[in-house]
Coordinates of C-alpha atoms in Angstrom, one line a residue:
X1 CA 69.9 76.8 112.6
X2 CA 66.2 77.5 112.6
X3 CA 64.5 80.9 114.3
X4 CA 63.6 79.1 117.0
X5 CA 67.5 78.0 117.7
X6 CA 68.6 81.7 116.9
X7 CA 65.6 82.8 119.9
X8 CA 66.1 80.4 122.0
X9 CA 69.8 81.3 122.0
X10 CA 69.7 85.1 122.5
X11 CA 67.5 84.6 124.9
X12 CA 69.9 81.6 127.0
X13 CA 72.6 84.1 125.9
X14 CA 71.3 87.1 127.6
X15 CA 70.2 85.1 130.5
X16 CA 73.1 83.7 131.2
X17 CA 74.6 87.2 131.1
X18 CA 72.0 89.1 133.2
X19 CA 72.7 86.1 136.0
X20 CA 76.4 86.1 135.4
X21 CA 76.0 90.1 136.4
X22 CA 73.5 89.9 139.1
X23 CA 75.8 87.1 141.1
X24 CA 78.6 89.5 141.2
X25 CA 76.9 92.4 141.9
X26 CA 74.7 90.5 145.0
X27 CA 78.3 89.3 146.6
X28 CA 80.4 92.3 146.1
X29 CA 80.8 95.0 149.2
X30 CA 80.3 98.1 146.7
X31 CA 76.5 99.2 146.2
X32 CA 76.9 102.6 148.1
X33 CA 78.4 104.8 150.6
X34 CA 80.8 107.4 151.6
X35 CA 84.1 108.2 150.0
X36 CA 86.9 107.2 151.8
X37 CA 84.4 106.3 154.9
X38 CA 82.5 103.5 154.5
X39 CA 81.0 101.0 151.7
X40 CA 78.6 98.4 152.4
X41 CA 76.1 96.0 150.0
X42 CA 73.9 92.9 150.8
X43 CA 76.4 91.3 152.9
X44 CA 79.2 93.1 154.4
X45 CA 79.4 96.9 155.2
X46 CA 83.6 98.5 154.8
X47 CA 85.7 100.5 156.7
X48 CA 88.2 102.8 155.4
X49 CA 90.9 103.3 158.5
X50 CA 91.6 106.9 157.6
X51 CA 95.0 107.4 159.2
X52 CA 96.4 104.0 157.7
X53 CA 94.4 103.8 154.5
X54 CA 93.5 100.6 154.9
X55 CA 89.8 98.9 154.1
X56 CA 88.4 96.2 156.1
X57 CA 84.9 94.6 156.0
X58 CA 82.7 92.7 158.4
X59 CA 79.2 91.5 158.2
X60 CA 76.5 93.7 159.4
X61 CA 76.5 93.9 163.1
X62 CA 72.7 94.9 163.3
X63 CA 70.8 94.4 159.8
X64 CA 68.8 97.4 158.3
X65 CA 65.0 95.8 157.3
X66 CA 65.9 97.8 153.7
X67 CA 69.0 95.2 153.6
X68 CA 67.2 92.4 154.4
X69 CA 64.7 93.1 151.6
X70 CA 67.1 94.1 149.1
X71 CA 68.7 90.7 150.3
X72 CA 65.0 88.4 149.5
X73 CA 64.9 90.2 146.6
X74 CA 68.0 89.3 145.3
X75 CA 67.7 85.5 146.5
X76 CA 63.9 85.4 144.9
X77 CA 65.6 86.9 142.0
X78 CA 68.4 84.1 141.4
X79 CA 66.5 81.1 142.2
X80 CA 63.4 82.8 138.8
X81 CA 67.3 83.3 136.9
X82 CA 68.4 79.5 138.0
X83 CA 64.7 77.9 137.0
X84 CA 64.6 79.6 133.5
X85 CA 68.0 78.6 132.3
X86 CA 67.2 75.0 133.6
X87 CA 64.1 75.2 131.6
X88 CA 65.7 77.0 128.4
X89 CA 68.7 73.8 128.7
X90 CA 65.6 71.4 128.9
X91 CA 64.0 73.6 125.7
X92 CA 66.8 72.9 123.6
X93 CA 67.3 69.1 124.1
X94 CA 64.2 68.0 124.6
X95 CA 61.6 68.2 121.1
X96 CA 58.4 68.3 123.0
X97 CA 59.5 71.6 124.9
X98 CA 61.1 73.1 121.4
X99 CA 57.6 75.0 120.2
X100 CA 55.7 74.8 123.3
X101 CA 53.7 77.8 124.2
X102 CA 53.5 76.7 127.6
X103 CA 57.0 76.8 127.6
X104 CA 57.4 80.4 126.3
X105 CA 55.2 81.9 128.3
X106 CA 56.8 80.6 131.5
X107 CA 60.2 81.7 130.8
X108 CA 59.2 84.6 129.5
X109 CA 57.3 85.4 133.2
X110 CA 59.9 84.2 135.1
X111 CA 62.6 86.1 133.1
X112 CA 60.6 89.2 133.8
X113 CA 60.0 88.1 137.2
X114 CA 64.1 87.7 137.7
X115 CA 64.2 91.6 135.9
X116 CA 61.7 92.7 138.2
X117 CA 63.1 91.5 140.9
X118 CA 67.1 93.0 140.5
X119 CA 65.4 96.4 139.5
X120 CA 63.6 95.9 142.9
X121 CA 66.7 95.2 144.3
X122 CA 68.7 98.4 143.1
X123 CA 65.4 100.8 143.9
X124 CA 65.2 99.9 147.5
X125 CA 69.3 100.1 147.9
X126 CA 69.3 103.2 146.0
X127 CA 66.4 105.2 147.9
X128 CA 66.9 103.9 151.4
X129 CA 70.7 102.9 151.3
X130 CA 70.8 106.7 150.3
X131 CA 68.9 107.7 152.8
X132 CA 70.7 105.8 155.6
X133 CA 73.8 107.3 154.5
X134 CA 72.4 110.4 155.3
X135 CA 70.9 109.7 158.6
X136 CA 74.5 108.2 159.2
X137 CA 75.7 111.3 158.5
X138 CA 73.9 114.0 160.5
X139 CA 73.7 111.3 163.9
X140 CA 76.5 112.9 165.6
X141 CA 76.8 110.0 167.8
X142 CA 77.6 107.8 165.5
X143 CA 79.9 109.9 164.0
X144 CA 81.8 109.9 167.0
X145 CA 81.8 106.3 167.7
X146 CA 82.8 106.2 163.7
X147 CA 86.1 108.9 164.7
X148 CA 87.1 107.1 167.6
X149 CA 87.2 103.6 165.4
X150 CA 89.2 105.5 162.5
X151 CA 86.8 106.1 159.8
X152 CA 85.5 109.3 158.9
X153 CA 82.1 110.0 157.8
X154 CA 82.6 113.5 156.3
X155 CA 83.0 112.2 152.6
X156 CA 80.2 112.6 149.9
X157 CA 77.7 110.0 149.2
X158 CA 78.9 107.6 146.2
X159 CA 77.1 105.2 144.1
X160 CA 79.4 101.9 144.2
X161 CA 80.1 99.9 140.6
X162 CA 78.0 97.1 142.2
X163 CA 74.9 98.9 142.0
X164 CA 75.5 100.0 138.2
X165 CA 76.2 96.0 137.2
X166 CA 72.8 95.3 139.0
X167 CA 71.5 97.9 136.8
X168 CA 73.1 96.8 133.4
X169 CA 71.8 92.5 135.0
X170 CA 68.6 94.3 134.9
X171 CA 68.5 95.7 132.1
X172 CA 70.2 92.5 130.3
X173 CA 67.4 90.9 131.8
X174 CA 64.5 92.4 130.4
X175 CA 66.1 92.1 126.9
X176 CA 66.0 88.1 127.6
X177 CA 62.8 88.5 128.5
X178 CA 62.0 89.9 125.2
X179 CA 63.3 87.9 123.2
X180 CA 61.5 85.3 125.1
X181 CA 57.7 87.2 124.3
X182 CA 58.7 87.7 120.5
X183 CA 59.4 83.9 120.0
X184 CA 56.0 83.2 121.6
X185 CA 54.5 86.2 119.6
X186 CA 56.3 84.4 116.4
X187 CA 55.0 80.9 117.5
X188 CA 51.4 82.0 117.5
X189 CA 51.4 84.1 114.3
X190 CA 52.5 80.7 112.4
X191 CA 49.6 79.3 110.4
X192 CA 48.1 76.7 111.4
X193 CA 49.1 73.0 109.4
X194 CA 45.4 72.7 107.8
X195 CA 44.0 68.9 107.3
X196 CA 43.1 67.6 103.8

């Protein structure tokens, strides 16, 4: 296997992982909320039944705008993950695409441009989610309307695992996108073939 094989393959690698991790942690119910209260994420907010134990979900019944960005973010932010391992599939079959620096610097931007985009994701769930937690949690009239319904509100606020594997998607992200800038930096250090 050449460098450019071992590159190309990290890079696919990490990808592939970073979109594996974003996918679960954009359809999974466990971003943020209150222990034993209430957990919600992009789609669904939970209910914890307090005298029964029992959780049940529902979509939202009145969407916060925070959610609904969080929610374009993460949809921008799949279809950058989906183009760039089309294009790394193309890169590896197809010899014209193999060196191109065209290539490389386009999956390197939209690699970054998927990384970007989750770490958007998890900064606007983590400051306003937290925040509407906490507005939840002084409204007294919601509160109520929470008590009668079952679910208690009185918990602490929690960071949900789905949250943290956005984080680590994010994270696995940016590493595929640097793998992706050292093979371009790699490509255009390489001498250039002289003529005789």
């Amino acid at each position: 296997m050449s460098d450019f094989q071992y590159h190309r393959l990290a890079s696919f690698s990490t990808l592939l992982l970073g979109t594996i991790l974003n996918l679960i942690a954009t359809g999974s119910n466990s971003w943020q909320g209150i222990e034993d209260g209430i957990y919600f994420g992009l789609w669904n907010v939970c209910f914890q039944i307090h005298s029964i134990k029992h959780w049940t979900c529902t979509a939202w019944e009145v969407l916060p705008d925070f959610i609904r960005s969080a929610q374009a973010f993460c949809i921008i932010g799949q279809m950058c993950y989906i183009v760039s391992a089309v294009l790394m599939l193309f890169s590896f079959f197809v010899r014209a695409l193999q060196r191109s620096k065209v290539v490389l610097i386009v999956l390197s931007l939209l690699t970054f441009s998927a990384a970007c985009l989750v770490s958007m994701t998890v900064v606007v769930m983590g400051v306003k989610g937290k925040d509407y937690i906490y507005s939840m949690k002084t409204d007294t009239e919601l509160i109520f309307r929470y008590f009668l319904k079952g679910v208690v509100l009185s918990g602490l606020y929690e960071i949900g695992w789905s949250m943290i594997v956005a984080i680590v998607a994010s994270l696995v992200t940016f590493i595929a996108f640097l793998v992706c800038f050292f093979e371009y930096r790699d490509i255009t250090e390489e001498p250039r073939p002289t003529r005789v």
